[in-house]
Short mmCIF file of C-alpha atoms in Angstrom, two decimals:
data_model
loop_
_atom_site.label_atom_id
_atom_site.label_comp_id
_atom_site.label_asym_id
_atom_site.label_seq_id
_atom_site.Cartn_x
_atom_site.Cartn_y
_atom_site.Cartn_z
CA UNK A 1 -12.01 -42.21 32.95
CA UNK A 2 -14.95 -40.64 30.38
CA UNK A 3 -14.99 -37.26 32.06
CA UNK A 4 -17.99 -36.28 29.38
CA UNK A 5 -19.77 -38.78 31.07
CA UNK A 6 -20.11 -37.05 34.37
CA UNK A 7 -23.12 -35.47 35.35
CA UNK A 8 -23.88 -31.85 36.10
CA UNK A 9 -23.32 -32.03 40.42
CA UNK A 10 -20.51 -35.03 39.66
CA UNK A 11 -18.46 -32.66 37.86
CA UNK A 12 -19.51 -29.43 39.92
CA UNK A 13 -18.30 -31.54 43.05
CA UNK A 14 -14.98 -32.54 41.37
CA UNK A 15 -13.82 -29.13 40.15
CA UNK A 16 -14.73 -27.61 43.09
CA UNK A 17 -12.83 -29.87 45.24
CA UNK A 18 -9.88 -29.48 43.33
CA UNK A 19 -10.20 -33.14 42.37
CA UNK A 20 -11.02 -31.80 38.15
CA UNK A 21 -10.35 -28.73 36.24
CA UNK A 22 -12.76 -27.46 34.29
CA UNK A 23 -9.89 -27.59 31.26
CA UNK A 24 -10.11 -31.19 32.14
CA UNK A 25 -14.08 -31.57 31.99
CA UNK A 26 -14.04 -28.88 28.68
CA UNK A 27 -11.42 -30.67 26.98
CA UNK A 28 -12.64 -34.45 27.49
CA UNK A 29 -16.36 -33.00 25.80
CA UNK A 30 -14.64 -31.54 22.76
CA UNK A 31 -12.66 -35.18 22.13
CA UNK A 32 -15.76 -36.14 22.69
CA UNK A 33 -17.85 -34.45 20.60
CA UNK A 34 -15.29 -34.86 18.01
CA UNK A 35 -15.47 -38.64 18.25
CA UNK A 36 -18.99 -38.48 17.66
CA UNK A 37 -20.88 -35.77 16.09
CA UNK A 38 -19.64 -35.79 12.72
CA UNK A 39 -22.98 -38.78 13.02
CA UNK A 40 -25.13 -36.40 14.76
CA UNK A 41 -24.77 -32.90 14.06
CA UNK A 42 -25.65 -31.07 17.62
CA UNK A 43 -24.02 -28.15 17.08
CA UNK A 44 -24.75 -25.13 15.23
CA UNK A 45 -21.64 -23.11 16.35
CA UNK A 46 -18.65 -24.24 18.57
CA UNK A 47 -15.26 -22.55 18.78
CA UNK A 48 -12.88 -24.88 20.41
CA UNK A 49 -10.69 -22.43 21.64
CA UNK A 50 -13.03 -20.04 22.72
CA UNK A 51 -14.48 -22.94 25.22
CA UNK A 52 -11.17 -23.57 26.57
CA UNK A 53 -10.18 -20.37 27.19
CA UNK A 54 -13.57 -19.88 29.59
CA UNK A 55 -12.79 -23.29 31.31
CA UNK A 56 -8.89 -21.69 31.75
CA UNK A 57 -10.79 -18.50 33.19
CA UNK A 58 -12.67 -20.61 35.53
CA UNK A 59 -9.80 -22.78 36.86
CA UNK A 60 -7.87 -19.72 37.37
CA UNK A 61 -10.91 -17.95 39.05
CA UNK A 62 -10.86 -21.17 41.64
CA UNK A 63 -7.51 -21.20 42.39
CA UNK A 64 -7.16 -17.52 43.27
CA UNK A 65 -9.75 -18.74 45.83
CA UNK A 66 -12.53 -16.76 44.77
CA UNK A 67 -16.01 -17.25 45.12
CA UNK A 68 -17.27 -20.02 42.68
CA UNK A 69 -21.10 -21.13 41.87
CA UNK A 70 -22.98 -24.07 41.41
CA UNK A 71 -21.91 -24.39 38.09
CA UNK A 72 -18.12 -23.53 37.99
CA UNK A 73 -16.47 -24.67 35.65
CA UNK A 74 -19.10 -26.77 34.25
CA UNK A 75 -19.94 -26.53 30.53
CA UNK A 76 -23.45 -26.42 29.08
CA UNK A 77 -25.21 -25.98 25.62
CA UNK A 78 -27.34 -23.51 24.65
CA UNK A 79 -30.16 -23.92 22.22
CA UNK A 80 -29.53 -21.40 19.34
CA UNK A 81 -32.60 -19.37 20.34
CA UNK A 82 -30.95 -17.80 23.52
CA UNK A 83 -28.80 -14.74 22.73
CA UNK A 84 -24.99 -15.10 23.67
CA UNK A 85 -22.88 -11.74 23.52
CA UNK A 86 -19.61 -14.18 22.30
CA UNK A 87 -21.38 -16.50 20.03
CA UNK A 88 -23.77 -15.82 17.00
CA UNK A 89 -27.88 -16.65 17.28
CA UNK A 90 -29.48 -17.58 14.49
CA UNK A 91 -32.83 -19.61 14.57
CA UNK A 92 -32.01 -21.90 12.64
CA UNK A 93 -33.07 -19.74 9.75
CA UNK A 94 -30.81 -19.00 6.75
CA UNK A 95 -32.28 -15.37 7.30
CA UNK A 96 -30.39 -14.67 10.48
CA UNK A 97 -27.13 -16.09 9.38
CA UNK A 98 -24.43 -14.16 10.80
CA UNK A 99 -26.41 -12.45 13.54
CA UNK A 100 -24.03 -11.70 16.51
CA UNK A 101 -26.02 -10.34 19.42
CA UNK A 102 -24.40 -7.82 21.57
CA UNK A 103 -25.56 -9.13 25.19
CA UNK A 104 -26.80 -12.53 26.37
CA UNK A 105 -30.05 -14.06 27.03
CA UNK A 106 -31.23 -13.78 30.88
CA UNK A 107 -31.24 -17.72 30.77
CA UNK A 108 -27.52 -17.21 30.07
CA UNK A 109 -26.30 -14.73 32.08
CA UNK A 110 -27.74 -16.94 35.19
CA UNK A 111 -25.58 -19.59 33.56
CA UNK A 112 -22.41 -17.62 33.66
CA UNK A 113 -22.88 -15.89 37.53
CA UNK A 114 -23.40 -19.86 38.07
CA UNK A 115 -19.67 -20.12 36.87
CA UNK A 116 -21.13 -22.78 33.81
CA UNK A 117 -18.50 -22.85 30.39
CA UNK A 118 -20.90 -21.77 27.86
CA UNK A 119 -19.74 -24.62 25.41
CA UNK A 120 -21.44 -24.04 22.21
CA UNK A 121 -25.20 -23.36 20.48
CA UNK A 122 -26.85 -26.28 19.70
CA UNK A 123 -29.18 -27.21 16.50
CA UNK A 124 -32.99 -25.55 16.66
CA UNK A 125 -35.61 -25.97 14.13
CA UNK A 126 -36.65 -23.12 11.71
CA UNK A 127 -37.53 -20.39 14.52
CA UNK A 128 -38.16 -22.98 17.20
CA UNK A 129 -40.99 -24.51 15.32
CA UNK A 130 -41.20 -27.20 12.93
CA UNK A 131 -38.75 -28.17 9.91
CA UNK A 132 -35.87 -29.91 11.42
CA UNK A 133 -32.58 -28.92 11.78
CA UNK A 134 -29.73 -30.78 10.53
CA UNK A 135 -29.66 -33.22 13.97
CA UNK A 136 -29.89 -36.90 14.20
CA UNK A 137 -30.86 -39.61 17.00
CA UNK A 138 -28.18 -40.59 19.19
CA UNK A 139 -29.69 -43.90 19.26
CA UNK A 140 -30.02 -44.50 15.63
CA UNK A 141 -28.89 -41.89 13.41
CA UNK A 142 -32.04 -42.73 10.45
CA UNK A 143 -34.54 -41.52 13.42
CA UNK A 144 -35.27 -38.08 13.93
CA UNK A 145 -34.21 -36.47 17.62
CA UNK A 146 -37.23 -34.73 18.17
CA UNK A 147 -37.49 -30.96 17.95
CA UNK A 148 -37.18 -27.96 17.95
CA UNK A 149 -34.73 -28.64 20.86
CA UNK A 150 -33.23 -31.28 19.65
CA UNK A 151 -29.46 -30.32 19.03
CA UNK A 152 -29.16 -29.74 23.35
CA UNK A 153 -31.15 -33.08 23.13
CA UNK A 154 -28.81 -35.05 21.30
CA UNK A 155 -25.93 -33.44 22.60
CA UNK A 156 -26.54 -34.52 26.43
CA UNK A 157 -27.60 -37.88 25.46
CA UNK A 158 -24.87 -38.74 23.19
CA UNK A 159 -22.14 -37.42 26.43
CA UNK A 160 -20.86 -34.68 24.73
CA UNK A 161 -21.98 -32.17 27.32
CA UNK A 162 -23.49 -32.75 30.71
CA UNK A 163 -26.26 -30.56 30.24
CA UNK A 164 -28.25 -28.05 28.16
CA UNK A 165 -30.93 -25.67 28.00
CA UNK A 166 -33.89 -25.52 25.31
CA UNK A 167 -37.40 -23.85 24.96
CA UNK A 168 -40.87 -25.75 24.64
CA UNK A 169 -43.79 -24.04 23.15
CA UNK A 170 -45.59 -26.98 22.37
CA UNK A 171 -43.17 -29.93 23.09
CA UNK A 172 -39.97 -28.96 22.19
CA UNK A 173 -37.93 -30.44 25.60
CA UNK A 174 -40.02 -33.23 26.31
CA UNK A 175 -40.42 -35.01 22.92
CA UNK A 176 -37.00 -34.66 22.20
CA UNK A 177 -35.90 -35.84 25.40
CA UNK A 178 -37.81 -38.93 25.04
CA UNK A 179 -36.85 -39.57 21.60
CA UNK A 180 -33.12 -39.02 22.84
CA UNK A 181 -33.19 -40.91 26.53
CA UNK A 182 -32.71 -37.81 28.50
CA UNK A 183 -34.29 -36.07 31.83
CA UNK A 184 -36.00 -33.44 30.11
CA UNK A 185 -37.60 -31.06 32.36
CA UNK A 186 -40.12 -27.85 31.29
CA UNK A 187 -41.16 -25.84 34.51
CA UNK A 188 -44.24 -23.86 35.34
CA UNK A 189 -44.40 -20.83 33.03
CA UNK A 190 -42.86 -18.07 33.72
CA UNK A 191 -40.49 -19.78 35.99
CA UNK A 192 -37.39 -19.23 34.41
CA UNK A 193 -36.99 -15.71 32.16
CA UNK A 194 -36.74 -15.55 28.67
CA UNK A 195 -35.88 -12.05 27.71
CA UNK A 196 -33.26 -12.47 25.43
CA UNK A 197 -34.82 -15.69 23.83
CA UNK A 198 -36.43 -16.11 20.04
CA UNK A 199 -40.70 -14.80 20.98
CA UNK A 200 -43.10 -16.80 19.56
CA UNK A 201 -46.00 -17.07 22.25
CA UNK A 202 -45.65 -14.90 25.60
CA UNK A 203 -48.66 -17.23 26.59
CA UNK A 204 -46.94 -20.43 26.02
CA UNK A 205 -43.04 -20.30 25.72
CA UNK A 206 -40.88 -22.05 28.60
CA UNK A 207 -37.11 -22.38 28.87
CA UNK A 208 -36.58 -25.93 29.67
CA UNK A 209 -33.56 -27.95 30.48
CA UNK A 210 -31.93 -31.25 29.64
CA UNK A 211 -29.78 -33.62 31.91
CA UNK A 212 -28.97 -37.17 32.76
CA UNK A 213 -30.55 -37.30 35.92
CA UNK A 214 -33.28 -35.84 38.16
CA UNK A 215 -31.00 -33.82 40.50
CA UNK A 216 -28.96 -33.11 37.38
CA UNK A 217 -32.05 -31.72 36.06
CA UNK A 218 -32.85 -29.88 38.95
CA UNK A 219 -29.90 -27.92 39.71
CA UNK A 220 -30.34 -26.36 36.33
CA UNK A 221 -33.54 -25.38 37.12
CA UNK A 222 -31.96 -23.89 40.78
CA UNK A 223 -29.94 -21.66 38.63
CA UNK A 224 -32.44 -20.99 35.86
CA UNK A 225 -35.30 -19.58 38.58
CA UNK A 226 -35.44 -16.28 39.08
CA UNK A 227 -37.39 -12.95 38.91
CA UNK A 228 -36.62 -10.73 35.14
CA UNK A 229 -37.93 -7.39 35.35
CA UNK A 230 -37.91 -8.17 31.32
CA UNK A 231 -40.44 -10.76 31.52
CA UNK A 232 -43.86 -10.12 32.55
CA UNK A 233 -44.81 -13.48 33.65
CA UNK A 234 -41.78 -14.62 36.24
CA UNK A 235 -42.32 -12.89 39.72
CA UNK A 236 -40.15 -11.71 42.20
CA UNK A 237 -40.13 -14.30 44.69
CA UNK A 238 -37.35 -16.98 46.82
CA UNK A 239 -35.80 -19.10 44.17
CA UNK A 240 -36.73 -22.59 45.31
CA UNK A 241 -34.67 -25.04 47.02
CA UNK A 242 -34.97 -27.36 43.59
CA UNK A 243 -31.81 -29.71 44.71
CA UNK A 244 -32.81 -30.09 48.40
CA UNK A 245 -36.08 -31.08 47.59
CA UNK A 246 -35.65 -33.57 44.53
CA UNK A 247 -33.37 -35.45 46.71
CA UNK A 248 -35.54 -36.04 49.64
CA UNK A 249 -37.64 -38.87 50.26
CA UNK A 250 -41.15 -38.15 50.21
CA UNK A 251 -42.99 -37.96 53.26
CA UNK A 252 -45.40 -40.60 51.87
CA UNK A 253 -45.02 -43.12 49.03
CA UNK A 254 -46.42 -40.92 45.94
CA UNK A 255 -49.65 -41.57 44.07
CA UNK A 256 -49.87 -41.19 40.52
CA UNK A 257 -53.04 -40.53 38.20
CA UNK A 258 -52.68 -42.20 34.77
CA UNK A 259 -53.67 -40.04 32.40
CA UNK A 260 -54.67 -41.19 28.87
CA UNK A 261 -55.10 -37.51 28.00
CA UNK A 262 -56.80 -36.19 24.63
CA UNK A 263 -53.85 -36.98 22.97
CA UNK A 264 -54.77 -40.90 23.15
CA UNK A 265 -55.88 -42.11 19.72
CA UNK A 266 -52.29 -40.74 18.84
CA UNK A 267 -50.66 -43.93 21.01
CA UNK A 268 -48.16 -46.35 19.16
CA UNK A 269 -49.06 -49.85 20.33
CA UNK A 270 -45.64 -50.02 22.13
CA UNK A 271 -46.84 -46.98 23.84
CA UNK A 272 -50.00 -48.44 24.97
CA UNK A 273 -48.45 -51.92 25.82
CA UNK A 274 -45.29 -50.15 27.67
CA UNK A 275 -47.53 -48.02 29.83
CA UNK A 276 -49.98 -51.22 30.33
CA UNK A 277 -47.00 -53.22 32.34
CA UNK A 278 -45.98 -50.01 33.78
CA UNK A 279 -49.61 -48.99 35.33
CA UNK A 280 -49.62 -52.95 36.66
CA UNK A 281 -45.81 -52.71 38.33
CA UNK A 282 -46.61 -49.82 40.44
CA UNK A 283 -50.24 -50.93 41.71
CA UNK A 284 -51.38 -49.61 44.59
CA UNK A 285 -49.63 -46.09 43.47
CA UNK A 286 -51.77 -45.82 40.63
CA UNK A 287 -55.25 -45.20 39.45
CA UNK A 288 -56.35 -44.48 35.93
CA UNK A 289 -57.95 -40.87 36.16
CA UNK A 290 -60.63 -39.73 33.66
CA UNK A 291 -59.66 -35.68 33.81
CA UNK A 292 -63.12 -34.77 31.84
CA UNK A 293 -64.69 -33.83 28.19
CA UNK A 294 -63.74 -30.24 29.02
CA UNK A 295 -59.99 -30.96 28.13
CA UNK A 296 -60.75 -32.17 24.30
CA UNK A 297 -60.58 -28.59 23.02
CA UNK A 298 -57.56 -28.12 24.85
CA UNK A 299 -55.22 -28.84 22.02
CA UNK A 300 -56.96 -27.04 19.46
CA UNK A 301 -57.20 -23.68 21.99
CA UNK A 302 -53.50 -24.61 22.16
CA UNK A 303 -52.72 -24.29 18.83
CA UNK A 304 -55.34 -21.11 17.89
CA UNK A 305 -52.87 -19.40 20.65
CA UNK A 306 -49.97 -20.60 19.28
CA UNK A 307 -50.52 -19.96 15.51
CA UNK A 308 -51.64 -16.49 16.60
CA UNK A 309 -49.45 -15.30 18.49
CA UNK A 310 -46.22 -16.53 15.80
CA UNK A 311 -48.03 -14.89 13.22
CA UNK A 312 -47.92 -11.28 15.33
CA UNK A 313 -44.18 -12.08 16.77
CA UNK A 314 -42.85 -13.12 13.24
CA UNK A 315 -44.94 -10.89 11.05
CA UNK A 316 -41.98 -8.98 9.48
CA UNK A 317 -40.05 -12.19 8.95
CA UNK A 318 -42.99 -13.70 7.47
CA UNK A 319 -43.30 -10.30 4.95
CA UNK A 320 -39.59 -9.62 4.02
CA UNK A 321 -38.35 -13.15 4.45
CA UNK A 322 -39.37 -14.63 1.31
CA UNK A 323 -38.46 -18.04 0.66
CA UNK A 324 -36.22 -17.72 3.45
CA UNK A 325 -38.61 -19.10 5.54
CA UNK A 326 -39.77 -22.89 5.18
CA UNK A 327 -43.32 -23.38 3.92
CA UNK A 328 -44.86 -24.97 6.85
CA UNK A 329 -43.67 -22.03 9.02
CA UNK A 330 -45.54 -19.36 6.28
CA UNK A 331 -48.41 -21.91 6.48
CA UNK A 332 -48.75 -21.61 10.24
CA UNK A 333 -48.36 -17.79 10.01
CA UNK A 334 -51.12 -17.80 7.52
CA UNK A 335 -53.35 -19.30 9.30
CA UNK A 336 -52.59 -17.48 11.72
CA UNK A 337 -53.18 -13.93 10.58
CA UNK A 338 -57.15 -15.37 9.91
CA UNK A 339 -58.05 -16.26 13.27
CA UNK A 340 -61.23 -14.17 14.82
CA UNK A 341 -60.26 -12.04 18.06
CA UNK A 342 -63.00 -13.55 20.06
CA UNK A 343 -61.95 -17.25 18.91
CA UNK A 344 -58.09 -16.15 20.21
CA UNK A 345 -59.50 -14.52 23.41
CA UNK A 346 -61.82 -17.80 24.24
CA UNK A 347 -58.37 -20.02 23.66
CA UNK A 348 -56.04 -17.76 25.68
CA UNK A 349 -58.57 -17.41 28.33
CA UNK A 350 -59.47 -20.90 28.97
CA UNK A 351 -56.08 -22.51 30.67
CA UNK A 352 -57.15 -20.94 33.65
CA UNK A 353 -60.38 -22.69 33.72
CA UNK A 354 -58.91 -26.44 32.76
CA UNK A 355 -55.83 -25.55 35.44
CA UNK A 356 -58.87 -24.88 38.05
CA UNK A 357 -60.44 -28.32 36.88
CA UNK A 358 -57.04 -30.10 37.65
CA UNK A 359 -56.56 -29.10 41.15
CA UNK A 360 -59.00 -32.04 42.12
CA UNK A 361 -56.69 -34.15 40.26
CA UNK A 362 -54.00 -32.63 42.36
CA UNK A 363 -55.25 -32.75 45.65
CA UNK A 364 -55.82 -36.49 45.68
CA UNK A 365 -52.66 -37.54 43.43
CA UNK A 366 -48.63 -36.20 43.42
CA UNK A 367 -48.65 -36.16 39.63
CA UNK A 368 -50.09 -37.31 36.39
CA UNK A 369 -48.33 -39.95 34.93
CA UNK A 370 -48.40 -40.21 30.71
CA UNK A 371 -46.43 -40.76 27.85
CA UNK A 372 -44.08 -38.11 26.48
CA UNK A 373 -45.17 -38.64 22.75
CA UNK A 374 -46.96 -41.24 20.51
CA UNK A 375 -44.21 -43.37 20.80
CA UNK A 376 -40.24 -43.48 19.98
CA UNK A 377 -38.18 -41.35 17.78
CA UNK A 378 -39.70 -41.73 14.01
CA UNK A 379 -37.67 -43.16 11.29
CA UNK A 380 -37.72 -40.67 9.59
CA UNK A 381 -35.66 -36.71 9.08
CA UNK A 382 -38.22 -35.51 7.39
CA UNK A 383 -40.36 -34.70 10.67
CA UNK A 384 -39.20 -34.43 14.25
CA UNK A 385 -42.51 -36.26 15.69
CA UNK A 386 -45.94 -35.54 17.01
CA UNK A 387 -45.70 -33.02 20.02
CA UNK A 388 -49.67 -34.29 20.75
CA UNK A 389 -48.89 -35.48 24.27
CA UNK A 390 -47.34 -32.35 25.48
CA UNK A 391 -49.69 -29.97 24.13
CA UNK A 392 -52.15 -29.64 27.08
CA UNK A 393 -49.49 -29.17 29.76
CA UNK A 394 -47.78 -26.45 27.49
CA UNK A 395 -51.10 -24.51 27.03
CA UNK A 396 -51.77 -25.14 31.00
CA UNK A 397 -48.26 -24.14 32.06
CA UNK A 398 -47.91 -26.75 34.39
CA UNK A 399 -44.46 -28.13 35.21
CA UNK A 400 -43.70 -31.74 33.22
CA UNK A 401 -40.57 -34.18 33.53
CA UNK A 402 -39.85 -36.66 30.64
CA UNK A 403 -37.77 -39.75 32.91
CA UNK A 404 -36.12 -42.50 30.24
CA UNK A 405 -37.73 -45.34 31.62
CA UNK A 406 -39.22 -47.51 28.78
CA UNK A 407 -37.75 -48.59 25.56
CA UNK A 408 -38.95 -50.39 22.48
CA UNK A 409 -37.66 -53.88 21.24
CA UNK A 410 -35.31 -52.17 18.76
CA UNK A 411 -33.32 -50.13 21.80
CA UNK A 412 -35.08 -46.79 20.98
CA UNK A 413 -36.35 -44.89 24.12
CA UNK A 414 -39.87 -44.78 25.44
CA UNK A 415 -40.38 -41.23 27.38
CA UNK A 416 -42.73 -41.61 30.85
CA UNK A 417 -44.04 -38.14 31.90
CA UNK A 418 -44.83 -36.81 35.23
CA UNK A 419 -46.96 -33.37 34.85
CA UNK A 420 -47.37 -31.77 38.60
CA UNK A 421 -49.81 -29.18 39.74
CA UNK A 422 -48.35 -24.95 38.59
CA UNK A 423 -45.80 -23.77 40.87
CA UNK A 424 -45.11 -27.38 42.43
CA UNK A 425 -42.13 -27.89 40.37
CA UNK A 426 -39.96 -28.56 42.96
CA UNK A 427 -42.23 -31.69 44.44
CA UNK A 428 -42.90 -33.16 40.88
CA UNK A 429 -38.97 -33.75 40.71
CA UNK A 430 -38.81 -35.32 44.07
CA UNK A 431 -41.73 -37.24 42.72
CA UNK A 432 -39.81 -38.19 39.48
CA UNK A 433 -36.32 -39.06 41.64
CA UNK A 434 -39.38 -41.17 43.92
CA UNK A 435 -39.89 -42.93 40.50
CA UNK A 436 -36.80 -43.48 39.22
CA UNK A 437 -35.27 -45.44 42.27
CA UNK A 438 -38.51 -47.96 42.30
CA UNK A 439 -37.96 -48.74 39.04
CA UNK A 440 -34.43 -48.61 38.60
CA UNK A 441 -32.62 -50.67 41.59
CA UNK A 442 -31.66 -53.63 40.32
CA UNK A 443 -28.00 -54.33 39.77
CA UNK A 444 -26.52 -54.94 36.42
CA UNK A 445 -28.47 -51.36 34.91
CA UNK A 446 -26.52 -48.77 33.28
CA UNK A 447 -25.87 -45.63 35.98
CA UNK A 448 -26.16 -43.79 32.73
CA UNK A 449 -29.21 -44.49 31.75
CA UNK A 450 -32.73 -45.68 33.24
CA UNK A 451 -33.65 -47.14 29.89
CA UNK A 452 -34.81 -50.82 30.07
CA UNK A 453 -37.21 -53.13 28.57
CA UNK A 454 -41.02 -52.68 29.29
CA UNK A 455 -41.36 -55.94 30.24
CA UNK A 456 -38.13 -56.18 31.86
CA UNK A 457 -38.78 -52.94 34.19
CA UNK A 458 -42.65 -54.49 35.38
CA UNK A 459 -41.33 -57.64 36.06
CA UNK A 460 -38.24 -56.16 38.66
CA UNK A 461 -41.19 -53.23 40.02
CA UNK A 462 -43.53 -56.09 40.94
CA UNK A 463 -40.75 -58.63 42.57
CA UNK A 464 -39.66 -55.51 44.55
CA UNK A 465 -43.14 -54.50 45.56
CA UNK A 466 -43.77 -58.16 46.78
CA UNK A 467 -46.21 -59.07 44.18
#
């Protein structure tokens, strides 16, 4: 048996039931990962022994009878922008090579009181941003895995861990989860902490997760939620029932609002044609939704935040750094620095005004449904893809799930997101699980993937809806 191919609860179940140690689970990954990553490159650090000796720890901590979490046992990546006090951080950036924090990222130390086996860091991008990292496509190693999460990306699509965590502060879980054929899911803001995690925007950084399923998806958000006095923006509220409620049935057969979004023009024709047959297979659960002339601006308020606020977090990288730093990082951080205050303060203030234009949207539909990016992974290393589609619901906060639904006729995944209303994160994955098992019961499919054929999946969606 593949043990690396086990999902997140799969495994969780097993080792707590005595039926899998976590040695087991740990061990089967690192075969794994040495089978296949010399071709993809996912990790920026991994100590072998250092691994097993946690998954040891764990099975030890289980058989003593002790309390065990959700987790136990289980390992995880980390994207190399969360601190870990037993593993260096770097960025991605040749000037923090070596850094060893002395304490772990929030986002961590939930992992560990979960009982997770903190595996490795994966790849990042220069400082989260844009200039990739030394990653590949799963699916096609010439193609680029999308960014800047893309080593925890690559890593859960290509089964060498069951899951992984990353950060998005413009689309850097659900582009690379698309390009990669993975559940990528980025919350409402402020729902998981981040103190501990590389700054860039306070306005617009999420921690985001990666997994091969849904519910896979959504216990790592169950473990992620919680209240940091550290970070302004999460609140001290219940953590939400994430796993209950993904795997319900919904009271009512969803509705879903397709959403061409500003991001449009940007469309590959497979994109367009994909989302065509897609629209037509669910038919009476859809309706194509106009969301106004007010959202245009949105990505350019987007970036002016964005660009701003790098430029103040990274302003003494940017002035001792030197050619340490990639020149389309500098750029940004130029332009940056020259932004007016009042042109900052309109873009910063105005997500609360398009957020208050969406709850119409809301109230009559379960979630917006719209692509994850232009189209599939580029062929190319040079660039890790246009984050255009996941700009607005970055710079609105709202929660988004990428689902691996669609392909192209060369094999390379097609992303299909589901944005939900702020603070519904819970029903937008019961939503996406709603979605998922329409589409995706017809026998022959891989139980490892939901990837199929456009035309394939409308054809199956319309026989089953009677049409």
């Amino acid at each position: 048996m593949n043990l690396s191919a086990l999902g997140l609860m799969e495994a969780a179940a097993a080792i707590r039931d005595g039926r899998l140690s976590s040695a087991e689970l740990v061990g089967d990954c690192l075969q794994r990962i040495d089978e296949v990553d010399r071709d993809i490159d996912a990790w920026a650090f991994l100590d072998r022994d250092h691994a097993m000796r946690q998954a040891e720890a764990a099975d030890d901590h289980r058989k003593l009878g002790k309390p065990i979490g959700p987790l136990h046992g289980v390992p995880v990546g980390i994207k190399d922008i969360f601190d870990t006090g037993d593993m260096p951080t770097e960025f991605g950036s040749k000037l923090w090579a070596g850094r060893t924090p002395r304490r772990d990222a929030a986002a961590v130390a939930l992992l560990r009181a979960a009982g997770a086996v903190i595996l490795g860091k994966t790849v990042t991008t220069e400082y989260a941003y844009y200039q990739p990292g030394k990653t590949r496509n799963p699916h096609n190693p010439d193609h680029t895995p999308g960014g800047s999460s893309s080593g925890s990306a690559a890593a859960v699509a290509a089964l060498m861990v069951p899951g992984a965590i990353g950060s998005q502060t413009n689309g850097s879980v659900i582009r690379p989860a698309a390009f990669c054929g993975v559940v990528g899911f980025k919350p409402t803001h402020g729902l998981i902490p981040r103190s501990g995690a590389l700054l860039l925007s306070r306005a617009l950084d999420h921690v985001g997760v990666f997994a091969r399923s849904v519910d896979d998806a959504a216990l790592l958000a169950e473990v992620l939620a919680g209240f940091d006095e550290e970070d302004p923006d999460t609140r001290p509220v219940a953590r939400p029932p994430f796993v209950d409620v993904a795997r319900t049935e919904p009271p009512l057969p969803p509705r879903f609002a397709f959403v061409r979004s500003p991001a449009w023009k940007q469309a590959e024709k497979v994109t367009t044609e994909a989302f065509a047959e897609l629209v037509e297979a669910l038919g009476e659960h859809v309706s194509e939704v106009e969301i106004g002339q007010s959202f245009d601006r949105a990505i350019d308020m987007h970036r002016t935040v964005m660009e701003v606020e790098m430029a103040h977090n990274l302003h003494r990288d940017f002035e001792q750094g030197g050619d340490s730093l990639s020149k389309v990082l500098r750029a940004l951080i130029e332009r940056g620095r020259k932004v007016l205050a009042v042109d900052y303060t309109r873009a910063l203030a105005g997500g609360a005004t398009l957020n208050a234009a969406l709850d119409g949207v809301f109230d009559e539909y379960d979630a917006i449904l719209t692509p994850a990016a232009p189209g599939p992974a580029p062929r190319s290393l040079d660039s890790t893809g246009s984050p255009a589609f996941c700009s607005l619901w970055t710079y609105l906060g709202t929660p988004a799930v990428t689902l691996p639904l669609l392909q192209s006729e060369s094999g390379m995944p097609i992303g299909v997101q589901l944005v939900g209303r702020r603070g519904n994160d819970a029903r937008l994955l019961r939503t996406a699980n709603w979605l998922v098992r329409t589409l995706d019961k017809s026998p022959g499919r891989s139980k490892r993937s939901h990837a199929t054929p456009a035309k394939t999946l409308a054809r199956r969606a319309k026989t089953r809806n009677g049409r």
